[in-house]
XYZ file of C-alpha atoms in Angstrom:
749
model
C -14.599 -163.716 2.447
C -11.193 -162.788 3.288
C -9.919 -162.253 7.078
C -7.874 -158.451 7.772
C -5.140 -157.884 9.850
C -4.714 -154.540 10.651
C -1.707 -152.625 10.845
C -1.916 -150.742 14.684
C -1.277 -147.299 13.488
C -4.087 -144.787 13.764
C -4.540 -143.388 10.533
C -6.695 -140.988 8.242
C -8.281 -142.025 5.688
C -6.244 -141.729 2.851
C -4.250 -144.954 3.752
C -6.973 -146.897 5.657
C -6.551 -150.537 5.151
C -10.676 -151.738 3.986
C -10.931 -155.522 3.388
C -13.399 -154.452 1.081
C -11.575 -152.598 -1.601
C -9.705 -156.446 -2.124
C -11.504 -158.324 -4.912
C -10.177 -162.008 -6.368
C -8.879 -161.864 -10.009
C -10.592 -165.705 -9.819
C -12.904 -167.622 -8.342
C -10.170 -169.295 -6.118
C -9.488 -167.867 -2.424
C -6.172 -168.759 -0.816
C -6.983 -171.140 2.084
C -4.591 -172.467 4.344
C -5.017 -176.448 4.790
C -3.190 -178.609 7.785
C -1.822 -181.925 7.130
C -0.302 -184.369 9.768
C 2.442 -185.532 8.808
C 1.969 -189.930 7.467
C 2.765 -192.827 10.042
C 6.208 -193.337 10.759
C 5.862 -196.897 9.662
C 4.650 -195.113 6.119
C 7.210 -196.842 3.859
C 7.175 -193.890 1.201
C 6.713 -190.939 3.999
C 8.612 -192.041 7.194
C 8.670 -189.003 9.278
C 12.289 -189.987 10.626
C 13.634 -189.238 6.647
C 11.411 -186.727 5.768
C 13.019 -184.383 3.881
C 11.661 -180.905 2.244
C 11.303 -182.128 -1.029
C 8.981 -185.110 1.116
C 6.914 -182.367 1.938
C 6.329 -180.386 -1.664
C 5.277 -183.569 -2.818
C 3.040 -184.747 0.154
C 1.166 -180.550 -0.128
C 0.873 -181.843 -3.756
C -0.809 -184.900 -3.686
C -3.869 -183.201 -1.532
C -4.395 -180.946 -4.594
C -7.749 -182.444 -6.550
C -6.929 -183.649 -9.505
C -10.344 -184.217 -11.611
C -10.926 -183.941 -15.310
C -12.151 -180.526 -14.777
C -9.399 -179.275 -13.144
C -7.043 -180.551 -15.223
C -8.868 -178.963 -18.678
C -8.333 -175.105 -17.528
C -5.912 -172.779 -17.410
C -2.915 -172.344 -14.520
C -4.541 -168.969 -13.222
C -7.475 -170.634 -11.902
C -6.638 -174.685 -11.412
C -5.939 -175.340 -7.594
C -2.222 -174.715 -6.743
C -0.032 -173.526 -4.135
C 1.197 -170.320 -3.177
C 3.579 -171.541 -0.039
C 4.743 -175.063 1.483
C 5.148 -173.923 5.205
C 7.769 -175.898 7.225
C 8.295 -174.484 10.266
C 5.385 -172.425 11.473
C 3.289 -176.059 11.076
C 2.489 -179.063 8.700
C 0.550 -177.753 5.718
C 0.332 -175.207 2.878
C -1.701 -172.289 1.604
C -3.302 -172.942 -1.841
C -5.728 -171.232 -4.312
C -9.006 -173.361 -4.262
C -12.275 -173.246 -5.033
C -14.847 -174.120 -2.452
C -15.238 -177.629 -4.219
C -11.315 -178.447 -4.105
C -11.815 -177.866 -0.627
C -14.361 -180.581 -0.419
C -12.640 -182.861 -2.865
C -9.078 -182.287 -0.095
C -11.010 -183.087 3.042
C -11.512 -186.768 1.815
C -7.709 -187.442 1.960
C -5.700 -189.592 4.376
C -4.101 -186.590 6.689
C -5.507 -183.736 6.111
C -6.801 -181.802 9.409
C -8.450 -178.694 8.636
C -8.369 -175.878 5.838
C -9.872 -172.158 6.218
C -10.235 -169.090 4.157
C -7.068 -166.732 4.833
C -7.824 -163.877 6.709
C -6.586 -160.550 5.832
C -4.767 -158.872 9.361
C -4.394 -154.896 9.201
C -1.742 -152.646 10.504
C -2.484 -151.141 13.741
C 12.119 -141.697 17.877
C 13.933 -138.571 18.739
C 13.019 -138.941 22.733
C 11.717 -141.485 23.375
C 15.090 -143.941 24.565
C 15.732 -140.699 27.192
C 12.363 -140.939 28.300
C 13.203 -144.627 28.644
C 16.441 -144.282 30.446
C 18.411 -145.334 27.964
C 21.687 -142.535 27.319
C 24.330 -143.052 25.332
C 27.424 -144.902 27.402
C 25.303 -145.540 30.213
C 23.331 -148.164 31.506
C 21.517 -150.701 29.606
C 22.200 -149.438 26.154
C 26.296 -149.686 27.784
C 25.809 -153.449 29.470
C 24.326 -154.640 25.842
C 26.469 -153.271 23.913
C 23.575 -151.707 21.847
C 21.816 -155.045 20.697
C 25.229 -155.703 18.948
C 24.293 -159.271 17.286
C 20.501 -159.606 18.011
C 19.286 -159.877 14.590
C 15.078 -158.053 14.749
C 12.737 -159.433 12.153
C 9.976 -157.014 10.915
C 6.815 -158.301 9.794
C 5.890 -154.970 8.094
C 5.191 -152.593 4.590
C 8.493 -152.851 3.867
C 11.322 -150.757 4.460
C 12.851 -147.863 2.576
C 17.036 -149.174 2.906
C 18.987 -145.653 1.541
C 17.000 -143.791 4.688
C 20.219 -142.699 7.093
C 18.642 -144.196 9.900
C 19.853 -148.220 8.447
C 23.710 -146.974 7.417
C 25.615 -149.541 9.021
C 28.110 -147.321 9.951
C 29.552 -148.590 13.396
C 27.620 -151.895 12.708
C 29.923 -155.133 12.824
C 28.658 -157.893 10.285
C 25.715 -159.778 11.354
C 26.051 -163.334 12.777
C 27.186 -166.597 11.616
C 23.748 -167.792 11.941
C 22.064 -165.578 9.346
C 20.739 -167.549 6.569
C 18.726 -165.449 5.146
C 18.455 -163.046 1.921
C 18.099 -159.583 0.179
C 15.848 -159.036 -2.784
C 16.579 -155.640 -3.426
C 19.447 -155.395 -5.125
C 22.488 -157.475 -3.251
C 24.620 -154.261 -2.626
C 21.041 -152.153 -1.020
C 21.709 -154.647 2.184
C 24.263 -154.084 4.282
C 25.432 -154.592 7.865
C 22.198 -152.746 9.404
C 19.738 -154.041 7.153
C 21.243 -157.650 6.843
C 17.640 -159.065 5.007
C 14.958 -157.564 2.766
C 12.302 -160.181 1.728
C 8.813 -159.579 0.002
C 6.015 -162.320 0.345
C 2.796 -163.337 -2.405
C 1.146 -159.581 -2.148
C 4.164 -157.431 -1.614
C 4.117 -155.714 -5.207
C 6.929 -157.426 -6.457
C 9.592 -155.550 -4.197
C 10.045 -155.096 -0.285
C 9.758 -151.506 -1.434
C 8.027 -150.014 1.894
C 5.290 -148.124 -0.535
C 2.988 -146.509 2.824
C 5.986 -145.362 5.619
C 5.250 -147.883 8.375
C 7.307 -150.889 7.907
C 10.125 -148.005 7.770
C 8.624 -146.088 10.722
C 9.011 -149.496 13.430
C 11.755 -150.644 11.983
C 13.967 -147.502 12.813
C 11.963 -147.451 16.259
C 13.300 -150.255 17.064
C 16.873 -150.504 16.082
C 17.501 -147.429 13.802
C 20.903 -146.020 13.867
C 21.593 -142.348 14.687
C 20.416 -139.500 12.896
C 21.293 -135.666 13.766
C 19.061 -133.396 12.952
C 15.915 -135.408 12.962
C 12.695 -133.621 12.661
C 8.842 -132.664 11.100
C 7.940 -129.211 10.616
C 11.108 -128.605 12.755
C 9.712 -130.337 15.491
C 10.926 -132.633 18.050
C 14.168 -131.811 16.670
C 16.914 -134.268 18.261
C 19.001 -137.431 17.126
C 16.383 -140.259 16.208
C 17.848 -143.606 17.262
C 16.419 -146.169 18.259
C 15.847 -148.558 20.764
C 18.735 -151.089 19.637
C 20.617 -149.232 17.481
C 23.196 -151.952 16.930
C 20.868 -154.652 16.302
C 20.617 -156.012 12.957
C 17.325 -155.397 11.040
C 15.572 -158.112 8.133
C 12.387 -157.398 6.881
C 9.936 -159.044 6.217
C 7.011 -157.645 3.456
C 3.658 -158.496 4.462
C 1.578 -155.824 4.447
C 0.467 -153.613 1.230
C -1.923 -150.524 1.831
C -4.878 -152.915 2.138
C -3.307 -155.099 4.586
C -1.695 -158.837 5.827
C -2.797 -161.614 3.898
C -2.698 -164.478 6.099
C -0.880 -167.043 3.756
C 1.746 -163.992 3.790
C 2.565 -164.050 7.334
C 2.863 -167.355 8.174
C 5.457 -167.913 5.198
C 7.068 -164.717 6.614
C 7.421 -166.434 9.508
C 8.145 -169.659 8.173
C 11.012 -168.162 6.713
C 12.167 -165.388 9.856
C 12.755 -168.973 11.773
C 14.719 -170.747 9.561
C 17.063 -167.103 8.647
C 18.000 -167.495 11.954
C 16.455 -164.007 14.085
C 16.347 -163.108 17.668
C 13.339 -161.179 18.177
C 10.432 -160.975 16.081
C 8.164 -157.397 15.677
C 4.305 -158.034 14.820
C 2.860 -154.423 14.727
C -0.093 -156.289 13.461
C -3.700 -157.262 14.167
C -6.760 -159.139 13.549
C -8.002 -162.859 13.223
C -9.688 -165.189 15.451
C -9.350 -164.458 18.918
C -8.930 -168.452 19.758
C -5.243 -169.216 19.588
C -5.372 -172.340 17.595
C -7.326 -170.494 14.547
C -5.168 -167.275 14.884
C -2.043 -167.880 12.051
C -0.217 -165.296 13.964
C -0.273 -166.817 16.930
C 0.271 -169.976 16.253
C 3.025 -169.331 14.110
C 4.685 -167.241 17.251
C 4.358 -170.542 19.080
C 6.811 -172.619 17.024
C 8.843 -169.280 17.104
C 9.006 -169.921 20.825
C 9.834 -173.126 20.904
C 12.798 -172.264 18.923
C 13.888 -169.446 21.404
C 12.642 -166.508 19.515
C 11.404 -163.731 21.180
C 8.091 -162.702 19.838
C 6.401 -158.755 20.517
C 3.129 -158.085 19.351
C 0.222 -154.790 19.421
C -2.331 -155.310 21.201
C -4.798 -153.040 19.582
C -6.264 -150.299 18.175
C -9.679 -150.343 19.622
C -9.713 -149.131 23.563
C -10.424 -148.162 25.291
C -13.368 -150.587 25.490
C -12.846 -153.725 27.427
C -12.154 -156.875 26.281
C -10.614 -155.204 23.271
C -7.921 -156.751 23.059
C -5.032 -158.606 20.463
C -2.892 -161.473 20.642
C -3.265 -162.492 23.638
C -1.613 -165.697 23.945
C 1.126 -166.129 26.857
C 3.359 -167.805 24.395
C 4.243 -163.705 22.565
C 4.097 -160.026 24.918
C 1.385 -158.037 24.297
C 1.951 -154.267 24.327
C 0.209 -151.100 25.256
C 0.513 -148.116 24.189
C 0.890 -145.070 26.691
C 2.535 -140.969 25.710
C 5.630 -139.718 26.355
C 6.431 -136.843 28.460
C 7.316 -133.862 25.147
C 3.958 -132.206 23.935
C 4.276 -130.154 20.140
C 2.526 -127.004 21.586
C -0.336 -125.610 19.760
C -2.807 -123.173 22.205
C -6.062 -122.400 21.613
C -6.354 -118.637 22.619
C -9.873 -117.226 23.398
C -12.036 -113.766 22.940
C -11.584 -114.152 27.063
C -8.476 -114.265 27.429
C -8.813 -118.470 28.040
C -6.277 -120.606 26.886
C -6.162 -124.205 26.330
C -2.891 -126.383 25.620
C -3.486 -128.622 22.071
C -1.165 -130.244 19.653
C -0.439 -130.193 15.990
C 2.909 -131.127 14.340
C 2.744 -127.921 11.337
C 3.798 -125.231 13.588
C 2.788 -122.437 11.073
C 5.259 -119.065 12.133
C 3.741 -117.046 9.817
C 0.045 -117.448 11.044
C -0.221 -113.878 13.218
C -1.402 -114.168 16.692
C -4.400 -112.660 16.237
C -8.276 -112.941 17.039
C -10.534 -114.472 14.478
C -14.014 -114.969 14.164
C -14.894 -118.899 15.419
C -17.743 -121.150 14.115
C -19.158 -124.084 15.545
C -22.186 -125.450 14.284
C -23.294 -127.329 17.192
C -26.264 -126.573 19.258
C -25.049 -126.489 22.503
C -22.280 -128.416 24.772
C -23.414 -131.691 24.578
C -23.491 -131.401 20.819
C -20.441 -133.955 20.403
C -21.628 -135.932 17.015
C -21.414 -132.804 15.169
C -20.179 -134.568 11.641
C -20.403 -130.630 9.997
C -16.406 -130.637 9.546
C -16.720 -133.950 7.866
C -18.463 -131.981 4.221
C -16.450 -131.626 1.400
C -18.957 -129.335 0.721
C -18.796 -126.681 3.455
C -20.587 -123.110 3.423
C -18.296 -121.171 2.001
C -19.766 -117.945 3.850
C -20.168 -120.086 7.450
C -16.579 -120.967 7.274
C -14.768 -118.137 4.534
C -12.106 -116.544 7.500
C -12.745 -117.924 10.432
C -11.492 -120.792 12.635
C -13.629 -123.777 13.030
C -14.411 -125.760 15.456
C -14.839 -129.493 14.525
C -15.284 -132.657 16.532
C -13.025 -135.903 16.397
C -13.662 -139.459 15.241
C -15.785 -141.523 12.511
C -14.735 -141.997 9.278
C -13.079 -138.863 8.357
C -9.677 -137.959 9.745
C -9.180 -134.592 11.469
C -6.454 -134.054 8.868
C -9.537 -134.615 5.902
C -11.723 -132.220 8.109
C -9.178 -129.695 8.046
C -8.752 -130.034 4.255
C -12.396 -129.200 4.335
C -12.244 -125.794 6.140
C -9.462 -124.963 3.806
C -11.155 -125.851 0.772
C -14.435 -123.784 2.128
C -11.649 -120.367 2.639
C -11.538 -121.541 6.461
C -8.585 -119.584 7.888
C -8.269 -122.406 11.017
C -9.721 -125.460 12.679
C -9.963 -126.379 16.450
C -10.181 -130.177 16.359
C -12.071 -130.840 20.092
C -11.196 -134.723 21.042
C -14.367 -137.566 21.300
C -14.837 -137.637 24.957
C -13.788 -141.648 24.328
C -9.865 -140.254 23.959
C -10.011 -137.460 26.554
C -6.274 -136.067 26.965
C -5.491 -137.944 24.441
C -3.726 -135.213 21.672
C -2.613 -136.311 18.773
C 0.286 -133.971 17.155
C -0.700 -134.649 12.947
C 0.169 -133.019 10.295
C -2.629 -130.551 9.857
C -2.949 -128.363 6.013
C -4.114 -125.379 7.671
C -3.688 -124.021 11.519
C -4.793 -126.227 14.252
C -4.592 -126.915 17.471
C -6.052 -130.859 19.070
C -7.813 -130.483 22.465
C -8.933 -132.850 25.125
C -12.631 -133.140 25.091
C -12.853 -131.588 28.869
C -11.131 -128.167 27.530
C -13.280 -128.919 23.972
C -16.819 -128.529 26.184
C -15.516 -125.156 27.680
C -14.461 -123.850 23.932
C -18.225 -124.658 22.847
C -19.209 -123.700 26.296
C -17.693 -119.907 25.473
C -18.749 -120.010 21.837
C -22.837 -120.786 23.319
C -22.205 -117.153 25.865
C -21.598 -114.816 23.383
C -22.886 -113.768 20.123
C -19.529 -113.212 18.742
C -16.957 -115.611 19.721
C -13.181 -115.075 18.941
C -10.391 -116.931 18.842
C -6.824 -117.485 17.921
C -3.528 -119.912 17.436
C -0.689 -119.695 19.339
C 2.218 -122.085 18.087
C 4.844 -122.782 21.144
C 6.846 -125.708 19.542
C 8.109 -128.308 21.392
C 7.493 -128.539 25.446
C 9.530 -131.306 27.548
C 7.981 -132.309 30.969
C 4.358 -133.579 30.955
C 3.807 -134.966 34.278
C 1.324 -137.204 33.349
C 3.414 -139.069 30.739
C 3.270 -142.186 31.008
C -0.574 -142.004 30.185
C -2.551 -144.974 28.556
C -3.249 -143.765 25.380
C -6.848 -143.636 25.094
C -7.152 -146.067 21.462
C -4.538 -148.542 23.631
C -6.274 -151.990 23.378
C -7.934 -153.545 27.195
C -8.141 -156.504 29.250
C -9.626 -158.820 29.980
C -8.687 -161.341 27.638
C -11.403 -163.367 26.010
C -9.267 -166.594 24.973
C -7.899 -166.734 28.213
C -8.935 -164.581 30.856
C -6.820 -166.561 33.699
C -3.586 -164.817 31.571
C -3.311 -160.922 32.764
C -3.173 -159.081 29.322
C -2.020 -156.235 27.817
C 1.312 -157.586 29.449
C 2.984 -153.895 29.440
C 2.528 -150.547 28.203
C 5.133 -148.164 26.280
C 5.600 -145.188 24.027
C 3.212 -144.895 21.283
C 1.593 -141.577 21.020
C 3.547 -138.740 18.610
C 6.249 -141.041 17.725
C 8.962 -139.957 15.407
C 10.502 -141.973 13.674
C 12.156 -142.669 10.022
C 9.438 -142.018 6.896
C 9.346 -142.507 3.752
C 9.897 -139.105 2.024
C 9.571 -136.198 3.681
C 6.202 -134.857 4.304
C 7.219 -131.363 4.002
C 8.587 -131.712 0.893
C 12.327 -131.641 2.355
C 14.619 -134.438 0.813
C 16.958 -134.284 3.534
C 14.082 -135.027 6.527
C 12.828 -137.984 5.722
C 10.774 -138.408 9.414
C 7.336 -138.973 10.178
C 5.154 -138.794 13.975
C 2.910 -142.107 14.679
C 0.406 -142.931 17.405
C -0.899 -146.540 17.298
C 0.240 -150.187 19.481
C 2.158 -150.277 16.272
C 4.640 -147.660 17.471
C 4.778 -149.126 20.676
C 5.381 -152.835 19.705
C 9.056 -151.785 18.166
C 9.998 -149.928 21.293
C 9.244 -153.430 22.978
C 11.155 -155.341 19.953
C 14.314 -152.967 21.031
C 14.124 -153.567 24.895
C 13.929 -157.778 24.476
C 16.860 -157.380 21.265
C 19.099 -154.762 24.252
C 18.009 -157.814 27.004
C 18.236 -160.769 24.546
C 22.211 -159.310 24.291
C 22.763 -159.243 27.685
C 21.466 -162.762 28.358
C 21.682 -164.304 25.203
C 20.786 -167.705 26.984
C 17.368 -166.745 28.449
C 14.397 -168.126 26.840
C 11.465 -165.926 25.404
C 9.710 -166.357 28.768
C 12.347 -165.509 31.052
C 12.856 -162.219 28.740
C 9.130 -161.243 29.261
C 9.359 -161.852 33.277
C 12.367 -159.964 33.188
C 9.989 -156.710 31.894
C 7.160 -157.362 33.574
C 8.177 -157.557 36.888
C 10.343 -154.523 36.865
C 7.502 -152.229 34.985
C 7.302 -148.500 36.379
C 3.547 -147.932 38.222
C 4.157 -144.681 37.991
C 4.037 -140.948 35.888
C 6.074 -138.679 35.697
C 4.754 -136.920 39.181
C 5.007 -139.847 40.996
C 1.449 -140.519 41.076
C 0.070 -143.874 39.861
C -0.360 -144.187 35.699
C -3.445 -142.482 34.859
C -5.778 -143.307 31.739
C -6.777 -141.316 28.633
C -9.545 -139.335 31.505
C -6.705 -138.976 33.801
C -8.116 -141.592 36.350
C -5.733 -144.113 37.886
C -5.365 -146.153 35.216
C -6.833 -149.967 35.631
C -4.655 -153.098 36.116
C -6.840 -153.754 32.784
C -5.336 -150.769 30.951
C -1.742 -151.739 32.171
C -1.180 -154.804 32.901
C 2.458 -155.263 34.618
C 2.911 -150.792 33.673
C 5.102 -149.167 31.712
C 8.777 -150.442 30.579
C 11.289 -150.060 32.410
C 14.336 -151.202 30.189
C 17.119 -150.453 33.069
C 15.613 -152.234 35.821
C 14.358 -155.460 33.135
C 18.008 -156.394 33.010
C 18.560 -157.500 35.999
C 15.355 -158.289 37.897
C 16.777 -160.427 40.616
C 14.149 -163.225 39.192
C 12.308 -164.692 36.939
C 9.602 -166.825 36.234
C 10.562 -168.923 32.944
C 8.345 -171.275 31.382
C 9.188 -174.053 28.849
C 7.340 -174.988 26.095
C 5.951 -178.485 27.313
C 4.584 -175.983 30.466
C 1.879 -175.360 27.682
C 0.773 -178.200 26.920
C -1.623 -178.675 29.961
C -2.321 -175.150 30.088
C -4.016 -175.470 26.365
C -5.700 -178.767 27.272
C -7.088 -176.919 30.244
C -8.743 -173.870 27.798
C -10.599 -177.247 26.713
C -9.540 -177.317 23.094
C -10.015 -180.273 21.336
C -6.912 -183.102 20.573
C -6.676 -181.554 17.089
C -7.388 -177.655 18.068
C -3.882 -178.355 20.263
C -2.093 -180.353 17.610
C -2.627 -177.852 15.216
C -0.188 -175.160 17.282
C 2.027 -178.047 18.702
C 2.270 -179.408 15.571
C 1.845 -182.932 16.712
C -0.380 -185.185 18.384
C -1.767 -184.632 21.747
C -4.304 -186.594 23.542
C -5.882 -184.226 26.351
C -7.381 -187.462 28.132
C -3.815 -188.240 28.965
C -2.432 -185.141 30.129
C -2.442 -183.205 32.872
C -5.164 -180.652 32.462
C -3.226 -177.196 34.288
C -6.385 -174.054 35.489
C -5.078 -171.072 33.399
C -4.084 -169.649 36.259
C -1.342 -171.897 37.176
C 0.696 -171.445 34.479
C 4.066 -170.030 35.444
C 3.260 -166.174 34.434
C 4.726 -163.494 36.026
C 1.264 -162.055 37.223
C -2.220 -163.406 38.457
C -5.719 -163.157 36.991
C -7.893 -164.989 39.188
C -11.392 -165.258 38.420
C -13.842 -166.520 41.371
C -15.756 -169.366 40.109
C -14.926 -171.581 43.635
C -14.051 -169.298 46.530
C -10.713 -171.363 47.558
C -7.625 -171.396 44.767
C -4.250 -172.553 44.920
C -1.816 -171.718 42.388
C 1.509 -172.367 42.589
C 4.541 -170.244 40.651
C 8.556 -171.313 40.289
C 10.876 -168.377 40.071
C 14.174 -169.148 39.158
C 18.069 -166.979 40.314
C 19.489 -165.165 37.859
C 21.885 -162.845 40.477
C 24.074 -163.449 43.041
C 24.085 -166.814 44.159
C 23.461 -166.368 47.731
C 20.234 -163.911 48.242
C 17.178 -163.533 50.208
C 13.682 -162.246 49.637
C 10.946 -161.821 51.609
C 7.346 -161.621 50.487
C 5.068 -158.458 50.735
C 1.132 -158.565 49.583
C -1.506 -155.950 48.709
C -4.279 -158.172 48.430
C -7.284 -157.279 46.588
C -10.210 -156.116 47.629
C -12.950 -158.459 49.313
C -9.515 -161.182 48.738
C -7.855 -163.072 51.431
C -4.357 -164.186 50.006
C -1.907 -165.824 52.157
C 1.944 -167.074 50.776
C 4.011 -170.260 51.852
C 6.811 -170.551 52.181
C 6.916 -166.597 52.990
C 10.420 -166.574 52.703
C 12.437 -167.814 49.431
C 16.944 -168.535 50.670
C 18.997 -169.098 47.392
C 22.857 -170.489 47.637
C 22.946 -170.743 43.741
C 23.398 -168.890 40.582
C 20.489 -170.050 38.356
C 18.496 -171.760 41.388
C 14.737 -172.649 41.462
C 12.052 -172.166 44.014
C 8.452 -172.884 44.128
C 5.522 -171.209 46.728
C 1.873 -171.245 46.581
C -0.507 -168.860 46.645
C -3.864 -168.865 48.360
C -6.841 -167.091 47.217
C -9.414 -167.026 49.289
C -12.928 -165.008 48.930
C -14.164 -162.808 51.544
C -17.541 -162.769 51.261
C -19.480 -162.657 47.281
C -20.528 -158.776 46.635
C -23.493 -157.261 45.816
C -22.520 -156.795 42.359
C -19.738 -158.103 40.359
C -16.973 -155.824 40.600
C -12.435 -156.175 39.985
C -9.825 -155.268 42.427
C -5.995 -155.345 41.677
C -3.144 -155.757 44.231
C 0.044 -157.065 44.293
C 2.724 -160.216 45.572
C 6.508 -159.076 45.697
C 9.516 -160.782 46.758
C 12.119 -158.095 47.792
C 15.703 -158.405 48.370
C 18.199 -155.738 49.597
C 18.976 -155.501 45.957
C 14.961 -155.748 44.009
C 11.839 -156.082 44.190
C 9.960 -158.469 42.188
C 6.755 -157.580 41.353
C 4.104 -159.678 39.860
C 0.378 -157.734 39.648
C -2.659 -159.529 41.180
C -6.575 -158.979 39.144
C -9.008 -160.740 41.021
C -12.914 -160.795 38.896
C -15.258 -161.537 41.704
C -18.972 -162.603 40.468
C -21.923 -160.721 42.254
C -24.745 -162.342 44.153
């Protein structure tokens, strides 16, 4: 059985990733094998002098060498696929179940598990995030100059203008990566490109996903970027002077765990500063999730890792990539709409979206058809059929319900094939007001769930319903933005409820970025609009690159702290950020809030975490010594280590689960601004909780000085029913407000 890691982009079924499409060509499966290095006193493999060749020899010594295996062909013989040197000590190998049983008997064996197959989950977003040319953070960070972002994805189209090296300096001297295209293809922007075992022999992007995410993080300036003439402007990544290195670990069927580990191993060795992984899947337990395991090793080397939260919202506890050593990124909308208006026969108008604005479509009324029986019939599967009734559909605008295994684009194709003239696509209830600007093949608009019900009510109110679709083009100024996307995965964390996740939200809906080809058969315009936490993740990777450029000595935890404690809590209308229902979003949807890059560059105080601090944290999760040893790549004995409650980790937020009525935790903050500064605490306690802080004032006399405070959480009374309440703790000075969100989970009587 293989484990599929998903690419976190919302896709139509032409490109949906399905693990069941993958079939092994032999009876061997790929296993990830963890081993322990020999004792330092071992005469042959003393670890004080172990070399790469020694590791290869050691790894090969684990493979069975029976007469049975010696007699078979190389294709079906147990063999090593990858040897890992940085992410952990071990290897990936093609093995049978019988081979694994033999390996388990060998000294130094730790574990073996079948690999998982994970899946993959702009012109306007920089300005929406407050990034402006020659001003603020872009100017201060020199646009990310000197920082290397490693992208784990589907590859890249190297000759896309977003990857031009015009104005780019050479890569830093530390760079040790390589280009597996023709050597002349890479340049000072795309400084490395590699593919791994299932990459089809080239780093070339065959789906478009990797090209899109790479250009979002660090694409160069491209004037006149648009799709069908919409969202027209200058496309540019968040860190336009940062260097890019592509590690192709995914194909159309997904991303194999062994390839991801090999890519992370290489990225650490190559010298990247940031790793952007728009991937989800695998076990939610940290020690059993290869992406998080490799990310831990990267973090220890000072590499910042940004990951998608996943596209399984709005269900609670639907997160992926929950470890505290990675940034877990949810998705939000931006204030740009590609508007298409549904005009009904009773003159009601409802605003929706589509990227394909067919200007020659007449704004006249057509008969309107819906197969459902009433306005609550939102499960209609009529449009999913490839053999629609031509007499029902021909010459009409057809109402369809979004969702299910058939995409809205395919439903439009079915309608067009049956002679329909247009489509009104209505959101499923779970999607609420999150609308998508897809490239439909016929005149169409995607409406919110609430507006869709009004359309159905109109159909049921008249014997001859009529409608038109009017195209309005690109419209700015959506005051509900940023709004949490319906698909953005929610907390609380399953693996570690004492850590608030997701960490942050960022732009991830209808994001325009580079694409592998022109979707309108125009070779001069290779851009596409996509949605998903795959899109929000590289936005935050780019922000991290900007901060790394300004603060090259900051740790990954310091960069994360700066992003989280300066996040925005209000939308463009200055109201609390909303979810897909236009209700105030809860803390498990937004985490610390919406990223504000300009404020993050100078946060005043940071919450730092030394890698060694994770040992008592992991022991506190009740992981076994072996499980923690897999993460740390060395032996750990929790019997002699201090065990730390989850909420004691020096994280820039608090997630309190009231098992006991009084809980005390400390935090240590580091002054990263002026030498002499004073901060006073401001508390907004969660409902039903008393909260005290000692001391109430922090006075710093020097830069980089550390001070510690203690927070006491006291449950006032147990409610009749379990509930979750939220609040915050902020340290304020004359210049800064350093905010930590608080979530309290209170069990009922």
